[in-house]
mmCIF file of C-alpha atoms in Angstrom:
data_model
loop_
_atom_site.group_PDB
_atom_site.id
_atom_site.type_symbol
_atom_site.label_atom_id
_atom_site.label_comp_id
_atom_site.label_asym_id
_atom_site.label_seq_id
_atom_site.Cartn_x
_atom_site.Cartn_y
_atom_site.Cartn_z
ATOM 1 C CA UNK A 1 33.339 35.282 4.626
ATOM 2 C CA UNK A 2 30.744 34.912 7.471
ATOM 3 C CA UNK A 3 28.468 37.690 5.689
ATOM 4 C CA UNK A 4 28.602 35.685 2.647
ATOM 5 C CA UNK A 5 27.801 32.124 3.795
ATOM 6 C CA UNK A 6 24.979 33.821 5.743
ATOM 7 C CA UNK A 7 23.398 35.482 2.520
ATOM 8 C CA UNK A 8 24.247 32.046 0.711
ATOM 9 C CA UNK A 9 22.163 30.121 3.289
ATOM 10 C CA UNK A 10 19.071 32.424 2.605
ATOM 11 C CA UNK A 11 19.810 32.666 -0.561
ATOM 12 C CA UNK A 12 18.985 28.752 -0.896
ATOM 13 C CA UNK A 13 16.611 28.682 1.908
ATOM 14 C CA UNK A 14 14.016 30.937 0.166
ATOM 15 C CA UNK A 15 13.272 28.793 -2.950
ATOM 16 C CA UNK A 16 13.349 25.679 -0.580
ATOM 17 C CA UNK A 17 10.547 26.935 1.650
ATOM 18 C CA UNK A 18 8.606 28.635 -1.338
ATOM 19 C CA UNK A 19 8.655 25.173 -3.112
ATOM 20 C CA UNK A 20 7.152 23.342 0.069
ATOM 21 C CA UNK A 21 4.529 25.990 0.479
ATOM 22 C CA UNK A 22 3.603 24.911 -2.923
ATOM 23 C CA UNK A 23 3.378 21.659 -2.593
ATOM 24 C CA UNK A 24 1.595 21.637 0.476
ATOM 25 C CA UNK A 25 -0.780 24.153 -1.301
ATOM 26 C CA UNK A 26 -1.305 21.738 -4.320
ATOM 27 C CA UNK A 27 -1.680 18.385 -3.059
ATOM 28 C CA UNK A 28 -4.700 19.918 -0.390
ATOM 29 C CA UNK A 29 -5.867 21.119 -4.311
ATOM 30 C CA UNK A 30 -5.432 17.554 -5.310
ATOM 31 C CA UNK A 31 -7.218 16.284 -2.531
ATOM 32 C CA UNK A 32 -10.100 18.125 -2.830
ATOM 33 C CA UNK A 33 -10.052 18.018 -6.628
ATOM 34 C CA UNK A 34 -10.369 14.206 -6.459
ATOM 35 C CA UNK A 35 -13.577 12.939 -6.884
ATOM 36 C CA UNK A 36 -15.067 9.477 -5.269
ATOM 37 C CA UNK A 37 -17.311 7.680 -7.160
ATOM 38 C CA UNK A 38 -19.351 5.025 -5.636
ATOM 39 C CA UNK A 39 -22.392 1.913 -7.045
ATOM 40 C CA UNK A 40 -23.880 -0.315 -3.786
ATOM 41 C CA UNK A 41 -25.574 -3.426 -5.060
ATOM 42 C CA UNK A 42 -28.151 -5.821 -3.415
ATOM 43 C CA UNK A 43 -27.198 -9.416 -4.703
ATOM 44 C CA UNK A 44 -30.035 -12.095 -3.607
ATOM 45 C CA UNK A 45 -31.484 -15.610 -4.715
ATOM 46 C CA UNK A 46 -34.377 -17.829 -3.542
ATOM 47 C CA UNK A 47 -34.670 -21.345 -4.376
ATOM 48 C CA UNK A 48 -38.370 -23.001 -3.793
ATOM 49 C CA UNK A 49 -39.432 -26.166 -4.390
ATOM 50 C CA UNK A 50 -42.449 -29.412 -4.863
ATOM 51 C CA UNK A 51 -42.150 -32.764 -4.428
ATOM 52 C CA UNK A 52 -45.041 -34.636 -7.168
ATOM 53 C CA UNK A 53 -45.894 -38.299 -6.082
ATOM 54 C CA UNK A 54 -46.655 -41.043 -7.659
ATOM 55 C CA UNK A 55 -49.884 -42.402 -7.662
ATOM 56 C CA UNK A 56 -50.699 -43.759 -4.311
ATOM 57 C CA UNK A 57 -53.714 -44.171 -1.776
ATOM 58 C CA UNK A 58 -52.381 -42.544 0.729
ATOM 59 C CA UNK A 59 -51.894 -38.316 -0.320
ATOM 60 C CA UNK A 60 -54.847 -36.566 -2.098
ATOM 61 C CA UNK A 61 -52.594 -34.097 -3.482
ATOM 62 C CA UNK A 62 -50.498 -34.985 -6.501
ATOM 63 C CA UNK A 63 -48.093 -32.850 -4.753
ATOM 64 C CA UNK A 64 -46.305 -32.088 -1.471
ATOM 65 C CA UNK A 65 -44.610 -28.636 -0.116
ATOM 66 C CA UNK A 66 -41.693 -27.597 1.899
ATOM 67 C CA UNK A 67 -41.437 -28.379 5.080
ATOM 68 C CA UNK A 68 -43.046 -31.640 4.734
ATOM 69 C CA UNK A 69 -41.562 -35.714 5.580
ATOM 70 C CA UNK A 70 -41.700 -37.997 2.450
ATOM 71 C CA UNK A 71 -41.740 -41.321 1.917
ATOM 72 C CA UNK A 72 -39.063 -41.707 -0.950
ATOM 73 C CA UNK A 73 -41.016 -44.799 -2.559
ATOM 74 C CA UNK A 74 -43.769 -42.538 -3.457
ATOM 75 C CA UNK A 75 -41.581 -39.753 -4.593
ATOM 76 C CA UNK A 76 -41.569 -39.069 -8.921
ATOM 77 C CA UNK A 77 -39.603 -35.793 -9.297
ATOM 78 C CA UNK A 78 -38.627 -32.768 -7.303
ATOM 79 C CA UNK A 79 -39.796 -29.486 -9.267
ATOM 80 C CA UNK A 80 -37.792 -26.228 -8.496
ATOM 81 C CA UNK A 81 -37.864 -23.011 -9.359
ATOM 82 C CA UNK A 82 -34.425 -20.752 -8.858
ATOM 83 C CA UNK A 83 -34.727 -17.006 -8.730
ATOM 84 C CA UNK A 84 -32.335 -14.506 -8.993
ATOM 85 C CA UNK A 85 -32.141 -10.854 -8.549
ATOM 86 C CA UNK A 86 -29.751 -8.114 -8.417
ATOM 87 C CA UNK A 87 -30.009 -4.257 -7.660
ATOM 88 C CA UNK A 88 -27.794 -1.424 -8.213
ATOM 89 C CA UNK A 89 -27.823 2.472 -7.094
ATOM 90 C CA UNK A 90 -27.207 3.732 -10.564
ATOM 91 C CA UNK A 91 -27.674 1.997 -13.849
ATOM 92 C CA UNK A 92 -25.234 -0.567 -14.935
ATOM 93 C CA UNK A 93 -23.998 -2.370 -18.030
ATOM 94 C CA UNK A 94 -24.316 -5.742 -17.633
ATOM 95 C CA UNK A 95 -23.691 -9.581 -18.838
ATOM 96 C CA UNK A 96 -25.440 -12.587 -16.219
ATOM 97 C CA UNK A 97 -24.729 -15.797 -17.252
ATOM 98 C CA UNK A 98 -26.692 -18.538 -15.040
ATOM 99 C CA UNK A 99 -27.015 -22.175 -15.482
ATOM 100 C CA UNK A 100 -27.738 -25.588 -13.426
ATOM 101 C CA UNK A 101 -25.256 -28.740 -12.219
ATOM 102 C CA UNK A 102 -25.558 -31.571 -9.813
ATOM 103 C CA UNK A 103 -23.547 -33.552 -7.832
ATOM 104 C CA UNK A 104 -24.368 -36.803 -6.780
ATOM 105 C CA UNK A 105 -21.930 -38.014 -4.270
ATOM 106 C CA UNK A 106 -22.050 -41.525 -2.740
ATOM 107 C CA UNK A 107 -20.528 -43.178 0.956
ATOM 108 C CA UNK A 108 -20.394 -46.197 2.525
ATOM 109 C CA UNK A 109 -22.732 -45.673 5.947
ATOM 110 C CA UNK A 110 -20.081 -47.009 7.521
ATOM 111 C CA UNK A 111 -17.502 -44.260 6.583
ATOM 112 C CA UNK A 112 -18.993 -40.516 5.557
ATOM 113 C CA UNK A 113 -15.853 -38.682 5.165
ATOM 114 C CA UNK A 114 -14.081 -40.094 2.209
ATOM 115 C CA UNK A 115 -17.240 -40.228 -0.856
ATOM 116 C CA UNK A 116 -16.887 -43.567 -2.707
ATOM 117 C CA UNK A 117 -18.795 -42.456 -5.669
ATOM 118 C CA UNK A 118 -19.246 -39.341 -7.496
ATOM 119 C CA UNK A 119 -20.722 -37.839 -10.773
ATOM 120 C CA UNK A 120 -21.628 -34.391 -12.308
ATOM 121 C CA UNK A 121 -24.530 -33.528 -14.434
ATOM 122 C CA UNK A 122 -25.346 -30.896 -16.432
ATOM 123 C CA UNK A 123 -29.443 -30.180 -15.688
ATOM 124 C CA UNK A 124 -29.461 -26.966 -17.545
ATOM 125 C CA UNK A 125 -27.062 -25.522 -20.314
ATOM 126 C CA UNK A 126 -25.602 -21.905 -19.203
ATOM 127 C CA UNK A 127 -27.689 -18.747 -20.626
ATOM 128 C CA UNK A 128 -26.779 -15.544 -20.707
ATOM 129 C CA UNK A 129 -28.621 -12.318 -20.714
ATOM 130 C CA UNK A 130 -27.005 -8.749 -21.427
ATOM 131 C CA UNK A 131 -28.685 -5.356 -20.353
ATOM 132 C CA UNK A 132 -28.767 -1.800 -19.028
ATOM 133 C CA UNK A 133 -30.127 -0.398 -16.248
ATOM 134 C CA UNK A 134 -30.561 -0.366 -12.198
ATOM 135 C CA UNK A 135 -31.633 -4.531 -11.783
ATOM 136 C CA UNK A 136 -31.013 -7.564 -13.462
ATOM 137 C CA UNK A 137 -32.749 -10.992 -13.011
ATOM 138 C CA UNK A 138 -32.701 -14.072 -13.968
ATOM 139 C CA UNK A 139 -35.788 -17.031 -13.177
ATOM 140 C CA UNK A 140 -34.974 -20.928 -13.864
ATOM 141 C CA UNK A 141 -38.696 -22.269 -13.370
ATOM 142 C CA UNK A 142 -39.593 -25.555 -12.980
ATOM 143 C CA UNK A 143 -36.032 -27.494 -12.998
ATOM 144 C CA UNK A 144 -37.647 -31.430 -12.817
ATOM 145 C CA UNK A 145 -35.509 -33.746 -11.044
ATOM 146 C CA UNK A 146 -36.312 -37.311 -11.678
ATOM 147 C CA UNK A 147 -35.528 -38.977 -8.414
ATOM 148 C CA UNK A 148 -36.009 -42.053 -9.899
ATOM 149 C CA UNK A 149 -32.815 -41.775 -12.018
ATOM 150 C CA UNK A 150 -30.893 -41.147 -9.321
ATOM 151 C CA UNK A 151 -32.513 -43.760 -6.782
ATOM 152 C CA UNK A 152 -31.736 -46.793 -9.420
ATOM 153 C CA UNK A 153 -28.063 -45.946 -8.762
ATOM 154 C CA UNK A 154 -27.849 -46.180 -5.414
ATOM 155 C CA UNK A 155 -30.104 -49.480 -5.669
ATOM 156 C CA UNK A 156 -27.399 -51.023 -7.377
ATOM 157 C CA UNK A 157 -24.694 -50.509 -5.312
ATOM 158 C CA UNK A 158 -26.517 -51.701 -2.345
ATOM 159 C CA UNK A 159 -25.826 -54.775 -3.609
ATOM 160 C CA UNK A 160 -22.369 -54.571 -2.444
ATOM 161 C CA UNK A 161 -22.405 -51.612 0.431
ATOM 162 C CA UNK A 162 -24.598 -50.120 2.605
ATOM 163 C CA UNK A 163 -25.035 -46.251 0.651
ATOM 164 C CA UNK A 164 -25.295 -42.909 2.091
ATOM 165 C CA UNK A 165 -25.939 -40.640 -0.951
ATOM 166 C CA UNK A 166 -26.804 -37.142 -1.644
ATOM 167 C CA UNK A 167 -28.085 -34.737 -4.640
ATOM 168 C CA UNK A 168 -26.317 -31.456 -4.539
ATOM 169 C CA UNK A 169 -28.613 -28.893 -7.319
ATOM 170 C CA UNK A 170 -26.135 -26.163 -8.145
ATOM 171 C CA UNK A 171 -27.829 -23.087 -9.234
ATOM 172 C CA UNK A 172 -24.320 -21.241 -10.508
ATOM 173 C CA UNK A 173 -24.998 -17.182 -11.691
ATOM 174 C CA UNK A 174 -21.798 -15.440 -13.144
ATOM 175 C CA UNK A 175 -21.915 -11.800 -12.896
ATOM 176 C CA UNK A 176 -20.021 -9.192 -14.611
ATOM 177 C CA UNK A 177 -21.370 -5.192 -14.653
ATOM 178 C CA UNK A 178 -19.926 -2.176 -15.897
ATOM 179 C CA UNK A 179 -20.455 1.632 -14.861
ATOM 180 C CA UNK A 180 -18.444 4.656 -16.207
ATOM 181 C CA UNK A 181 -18.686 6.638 -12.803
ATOM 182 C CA UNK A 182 -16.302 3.746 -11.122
ATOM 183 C CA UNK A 183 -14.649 3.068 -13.956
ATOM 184 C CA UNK A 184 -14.303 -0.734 -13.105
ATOM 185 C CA UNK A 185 -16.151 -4.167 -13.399
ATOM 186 C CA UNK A 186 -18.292 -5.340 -10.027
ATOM 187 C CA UNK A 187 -17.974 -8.960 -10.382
ATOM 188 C CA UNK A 188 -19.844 -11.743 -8.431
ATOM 189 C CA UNK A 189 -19.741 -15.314 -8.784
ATOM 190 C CA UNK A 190 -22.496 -17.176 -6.669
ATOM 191 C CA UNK A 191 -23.660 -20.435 -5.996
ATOM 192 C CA UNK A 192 -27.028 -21.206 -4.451
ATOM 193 C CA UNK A 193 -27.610 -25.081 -3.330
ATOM 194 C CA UNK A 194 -30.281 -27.455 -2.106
ATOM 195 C CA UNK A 195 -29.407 -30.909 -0.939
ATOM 196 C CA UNK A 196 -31.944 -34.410 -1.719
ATOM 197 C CA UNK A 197 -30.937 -37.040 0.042
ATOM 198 C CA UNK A 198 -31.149 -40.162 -2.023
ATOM 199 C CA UNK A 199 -31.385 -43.992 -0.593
ATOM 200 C CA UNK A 200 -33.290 -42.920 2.379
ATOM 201 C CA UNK A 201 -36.696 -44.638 3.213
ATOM 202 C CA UNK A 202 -38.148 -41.456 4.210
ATOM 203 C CA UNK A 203 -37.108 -38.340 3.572
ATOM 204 C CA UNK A 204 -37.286 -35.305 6.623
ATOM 205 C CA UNK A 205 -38.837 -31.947 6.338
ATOM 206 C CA UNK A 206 -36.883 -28.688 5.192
ATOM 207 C CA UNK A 207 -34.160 -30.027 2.947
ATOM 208 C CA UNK A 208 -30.630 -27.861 2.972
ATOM 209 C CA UNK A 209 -31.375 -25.218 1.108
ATOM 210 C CA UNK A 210 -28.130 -22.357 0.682
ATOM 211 C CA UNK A 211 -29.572 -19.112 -0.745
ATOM 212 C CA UNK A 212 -26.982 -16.661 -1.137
ATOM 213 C CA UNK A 213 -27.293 -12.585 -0.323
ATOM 214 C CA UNK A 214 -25.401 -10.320 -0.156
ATOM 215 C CA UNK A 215 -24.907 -6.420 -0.177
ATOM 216 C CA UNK A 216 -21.760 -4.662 -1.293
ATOM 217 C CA UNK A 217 -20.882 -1.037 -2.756
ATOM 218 C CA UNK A 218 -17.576 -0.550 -5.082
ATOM 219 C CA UNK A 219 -15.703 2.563 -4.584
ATOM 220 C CA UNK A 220 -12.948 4.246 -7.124
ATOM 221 C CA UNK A 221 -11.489 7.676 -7.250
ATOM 222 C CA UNK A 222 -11.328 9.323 -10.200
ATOM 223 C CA UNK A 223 -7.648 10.371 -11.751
ATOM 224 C CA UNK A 224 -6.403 13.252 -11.096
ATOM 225 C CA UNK A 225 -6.068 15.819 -14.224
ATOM 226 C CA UNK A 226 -3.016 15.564 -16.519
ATOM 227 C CA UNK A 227 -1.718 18.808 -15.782
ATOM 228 C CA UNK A 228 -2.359 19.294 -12.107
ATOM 229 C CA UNK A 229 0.058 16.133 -12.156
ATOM 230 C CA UNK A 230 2.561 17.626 -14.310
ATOM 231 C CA UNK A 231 2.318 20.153 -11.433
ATOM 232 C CA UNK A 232 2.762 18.367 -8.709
ATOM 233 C CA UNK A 233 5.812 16.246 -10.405
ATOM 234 C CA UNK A 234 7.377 19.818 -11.430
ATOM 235 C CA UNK A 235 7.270 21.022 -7.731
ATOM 236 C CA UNK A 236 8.575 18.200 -5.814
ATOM 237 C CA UNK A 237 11.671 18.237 -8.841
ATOM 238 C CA UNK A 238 12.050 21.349 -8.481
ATOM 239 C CA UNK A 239 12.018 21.190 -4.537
ATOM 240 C CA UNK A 240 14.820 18.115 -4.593
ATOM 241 C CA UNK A 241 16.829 20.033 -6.876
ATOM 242 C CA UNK A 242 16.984 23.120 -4.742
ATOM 243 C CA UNK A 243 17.927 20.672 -1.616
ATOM 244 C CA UNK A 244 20.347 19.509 -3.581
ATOM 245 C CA UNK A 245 21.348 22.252 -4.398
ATOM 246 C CA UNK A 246 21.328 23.456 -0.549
ATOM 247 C CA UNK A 247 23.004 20.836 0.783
ATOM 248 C CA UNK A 248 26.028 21.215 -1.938
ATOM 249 C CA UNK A 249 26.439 24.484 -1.091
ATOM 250 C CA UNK A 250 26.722 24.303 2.887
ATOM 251 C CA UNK A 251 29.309 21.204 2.656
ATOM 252 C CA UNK A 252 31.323 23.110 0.011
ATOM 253 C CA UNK A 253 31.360 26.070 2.400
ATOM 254 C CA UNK A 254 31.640 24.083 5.544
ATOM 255 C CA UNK A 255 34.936 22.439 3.944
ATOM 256 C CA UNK A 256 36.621 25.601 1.957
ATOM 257 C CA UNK A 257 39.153 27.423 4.183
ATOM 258 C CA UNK A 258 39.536 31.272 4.618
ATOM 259 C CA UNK A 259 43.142 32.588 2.312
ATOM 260 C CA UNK A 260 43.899 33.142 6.657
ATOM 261 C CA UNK A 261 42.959 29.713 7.935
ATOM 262 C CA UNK A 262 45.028 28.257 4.724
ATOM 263 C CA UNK A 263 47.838 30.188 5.872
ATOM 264 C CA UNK A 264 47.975 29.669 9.486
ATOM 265 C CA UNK A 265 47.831 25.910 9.049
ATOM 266 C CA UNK A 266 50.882 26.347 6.625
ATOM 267 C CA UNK A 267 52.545 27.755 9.150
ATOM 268 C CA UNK A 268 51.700 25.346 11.726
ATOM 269 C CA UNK A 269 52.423 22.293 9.831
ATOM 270 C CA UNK A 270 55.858 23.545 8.346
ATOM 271 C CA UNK A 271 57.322 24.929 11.711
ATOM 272 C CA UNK A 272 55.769 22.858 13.988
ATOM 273 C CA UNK A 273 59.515 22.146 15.688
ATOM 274 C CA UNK A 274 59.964 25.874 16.135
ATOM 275 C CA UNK A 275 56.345 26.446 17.583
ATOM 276 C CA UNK A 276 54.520 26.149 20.834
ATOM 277 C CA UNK A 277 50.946 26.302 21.460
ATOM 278 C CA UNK A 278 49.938 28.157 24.157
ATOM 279 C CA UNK A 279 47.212 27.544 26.596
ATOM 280 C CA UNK A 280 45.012 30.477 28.573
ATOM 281 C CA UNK A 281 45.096 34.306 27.745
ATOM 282 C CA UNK A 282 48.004 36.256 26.247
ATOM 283 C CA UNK A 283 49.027 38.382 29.376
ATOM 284 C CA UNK A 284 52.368 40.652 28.371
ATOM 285 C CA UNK A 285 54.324 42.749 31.428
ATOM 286 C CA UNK A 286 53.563 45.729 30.603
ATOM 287 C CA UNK A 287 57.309 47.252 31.565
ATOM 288 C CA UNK A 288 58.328 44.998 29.012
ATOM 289 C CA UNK A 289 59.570 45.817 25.670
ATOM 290 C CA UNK A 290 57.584 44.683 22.876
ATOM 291 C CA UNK A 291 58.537 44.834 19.022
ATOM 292 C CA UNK A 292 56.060 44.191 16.677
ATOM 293 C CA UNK A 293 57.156 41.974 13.386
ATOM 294 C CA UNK A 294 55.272 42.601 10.356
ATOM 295 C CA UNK A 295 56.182 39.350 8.539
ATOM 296 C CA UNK A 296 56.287 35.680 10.555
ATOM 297 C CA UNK A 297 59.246 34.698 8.281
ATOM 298 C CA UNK A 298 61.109 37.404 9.808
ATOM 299 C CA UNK A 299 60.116 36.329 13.631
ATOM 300 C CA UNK A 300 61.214 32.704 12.549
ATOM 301 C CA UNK A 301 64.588 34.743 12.095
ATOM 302 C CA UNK A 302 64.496 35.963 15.455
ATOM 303 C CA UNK A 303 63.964 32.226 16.740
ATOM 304 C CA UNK A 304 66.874 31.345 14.791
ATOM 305 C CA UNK A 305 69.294 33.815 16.317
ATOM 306 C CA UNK A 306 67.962 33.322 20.295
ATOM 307 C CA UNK A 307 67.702 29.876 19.854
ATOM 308 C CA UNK A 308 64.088 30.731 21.817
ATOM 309 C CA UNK A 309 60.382 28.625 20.915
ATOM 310 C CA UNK A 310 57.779 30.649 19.593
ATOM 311 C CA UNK A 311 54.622 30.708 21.541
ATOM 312 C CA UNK A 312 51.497 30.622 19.578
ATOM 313 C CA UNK A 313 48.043 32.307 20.940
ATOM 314 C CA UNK A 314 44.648 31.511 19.328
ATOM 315 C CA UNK A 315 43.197 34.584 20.219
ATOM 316 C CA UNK A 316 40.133 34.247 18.007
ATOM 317 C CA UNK A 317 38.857 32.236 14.884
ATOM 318 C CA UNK A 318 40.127 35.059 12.995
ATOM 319 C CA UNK A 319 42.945 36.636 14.773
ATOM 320 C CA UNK A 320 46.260 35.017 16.093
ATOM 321 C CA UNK A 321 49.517 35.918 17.595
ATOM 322 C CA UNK A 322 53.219 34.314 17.697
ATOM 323 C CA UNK A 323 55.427 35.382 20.727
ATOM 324 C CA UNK A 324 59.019 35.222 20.946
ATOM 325 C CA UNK A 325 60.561 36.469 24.329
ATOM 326 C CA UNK A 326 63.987 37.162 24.972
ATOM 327 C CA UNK A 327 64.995 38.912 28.353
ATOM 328 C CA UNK A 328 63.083 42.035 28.569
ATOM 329 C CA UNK A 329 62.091 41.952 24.849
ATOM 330 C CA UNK A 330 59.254 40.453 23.169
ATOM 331 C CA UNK A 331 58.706 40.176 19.918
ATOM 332 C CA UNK A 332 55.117 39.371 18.583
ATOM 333 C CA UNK A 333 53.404 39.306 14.842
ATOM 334 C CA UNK A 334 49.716 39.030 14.625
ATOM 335 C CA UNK A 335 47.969 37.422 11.348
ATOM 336 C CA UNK A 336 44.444 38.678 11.385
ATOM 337 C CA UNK A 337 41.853 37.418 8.655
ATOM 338 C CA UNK A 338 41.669 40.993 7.695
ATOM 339 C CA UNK A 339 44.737 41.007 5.921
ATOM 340 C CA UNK A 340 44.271 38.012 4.044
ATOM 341 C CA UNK A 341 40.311 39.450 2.296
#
C-alpha cells in the first residue's frame, strides 16, 4: 500500500511541476512580448500685453508696455495677444478648442474675502481647430479690453461703498489628441490668466500674469496576443486542476484504511473488555511453552475458558500480536498486513 501511495504521489507531482515550469516559462514570454508605447508632450502659453492711452499731454507714445505704472484716468483699452503652443514626440490627431472669459469680481475695501459683486463675460466665442501632426497652436491677437466699460461700474457703486475690484482675462484651451501607438486620448485642459485691477488711481507695474507649462509623456502597453492568452489561461487551469486533483488524492489516501488496519480496529472496538494493551517490548521466557493460534476468534476461545485478559502488542504499523498466558503456556496469534493484501 506504501509502494502505491508513493507512485501515486509522483504520479500527480509530475504534471504539477511540468505545468509551473510552463507557466513560469510563458509569462517571462509575455513579459518580454509586451510592448510599451510612449508620446511626451511640451504644453506652453504666453500672454503679452499694451496699454493705449487716451489723448493726454503727458506720454508721447499712444501706448505703454509691460512693466510700466499707469495712471488709470488716462487708460482707453488693454490690447493682448494670447499664444498657445503644444509639441509632441510623434505625430498626433488632434481637436484644440480655445476661447476667452472674464471675471469681474467686486469687494468692499473694507472686507476682501467675501466678493460683493460678480459677473462673467464672454470676450471671445470658443474656436476650434482639428489637425495632424507633431505641434498644434493656437494665437488670439489683439483681445481689446475697454477699461472704460468696466471702470463706469465700479464708479457707480462708489456711490454707496468704497470698491476693490479686479478683471480676471481667462484664456481657456481644451485639448484632446489621439495616437494609435498609445492607443488612448492625452487630454489637457488649461487656463492661462492676467489680472487688471479696476478702481485704482494708478495702476503698478507687471500685472498678474499666470502662463501655464507644462511637460508630460503618456505611457500604455500594448495587449497581449489572443492566443498567447488563451495560453496562459489554459496553463494555470490546467495547473489548478492537477492540484486539485493532488490534493484529492493524498486526503483520500491519508483517510482510507489498509483491509489490516480495518480489521485490527474491529477487533479492538468489539473486544475491548477482553483486551489489554500492552506497553514496552514483547519479551517471552524462552523455557516457556508457546502455541501459536492461527485465527483470533479461536484465542478469544482460549480467554473464555482461562478466564485470562489478552495482552495486545503493537509491534509495528503493520504487524501485531495478542498474548494469552496461562501457567507455563502462552498462546499468541499475530495479524500481519501481509495476510490481509
Amino acid at each position: 500500500m506504501r509502494l502505491k501511495r508513493k507512485y501515486g504521489v509522483i504520479f500527480y507531482s509530475i504534471p504539477t511541476l511540468v505545468c509551473t515550469v510552463l507557466l513560469i516559462l510563458e509569462i517571462n514570454y509575455a513579459n518580454n512580448k509586451v510592448d510599451v508605447a510612449s508620446v511626451s508632450y511640451n504644453e506652453s502659453s504666453d500672454i503679452s500685453y499694451k496699454v493705449y492711452l487716451k489723448e493726454n499731454s503727458y506720454y508721447e507714445t499712444p501706448y505703454l508696455d509691460e512693466k510700466s505704472s499707469y495712471i488709470a484716468s488716462l487708460i482707453d483699452n488693454f490690447t493682448i495677444d494670447y499664444k498657445y503652443l503644444n509639441t509632441f514626440s510623434a505625430d498626433i490627431d488632434y481637436t484644440l478648442k480655445y476661447g476667452v472669459t472674464a471675471d469681474l469680481v467686486v469687494f468692499d475695501s473694507s472686507n476682501d474675502k467675501k466678493p460683493i459683486y460678480t459677473k462673467k463675460y464672454t470676450l471671445a466665442d470658443e474656436q476650434e481647430i482639428k489637425g495632424f501632426g507633431k505641434m498644434a497652436k493656437a494665437d488670439l491677437l489683439n483681445q481689446v479690453i475697454n477699461y472704460d466699460e468696466y471702470n463706469e461700474i465700479i464708479n457707480e457703486l462708489k456711490r454707496e461703498i468704497v470698491p476693490n475690484a479686479n478683471l480676471k482675462i481667462n484664456f481657456n484651451t481644451k485639448f484632446v489628441g489621439k495616437n494609435k501607438a498609445i492607443g488612448k486620448d492625452i487630454i489637457s485642459n488649461k487656463t492661462s490668466t492676467l489680472d487688471i485691477p479696476i478702481s485704482q488711481k494708478t495702476i503698478d507695474a507687471n500685472l498678474k500674469k499666470n502662463n501655464t507649462s507644462s511637460n508630460q509623456t503618456v505611457t500604455n502597453k500594448k495587449s497581449l496576443s489572443v492566443p498567447l492568452i488563451a495560453l496562459l489561461v489554459g496553463t494555470i487551469l490546467l495547473l489548478l486542476l492537477t492540484l486539485i486533483y493532488y490534493v484529492l488524492y493524498i486526503i483520500k489516501t491519508a483517510e482510507k484504511k489498509t483491509k489490516y488496519e480495518q480489521k485490527l480496529n474491529k477487533i479492538l472496538r468489539e473486544f475491548d473488555r477482553a483486551i489489554t494493551e500492552a506497553k514496552g517490548k514483547l519479551r517471552l521466557d524462552r523455557n516457556a511453552n508457546t502455541i501459536e493460534i492461527k485465527d483470533f476468534m479461536e484465542l478469544l476461545d482460549v480467554h473464555d475458558n482461562f478466564n485470562i485478559p489478552i495482552i495486545y502488542y503493537r509491534i509495528s504499523s503493520t504487524k501485531s500480536v495478542f498474548i494469552v498466558k496461562n501457567g507455563n503456556d502462552i498462546y499468541y496469534n499475530v495479524m500481519k498486513s501481509d495476510d490481509y493484501e
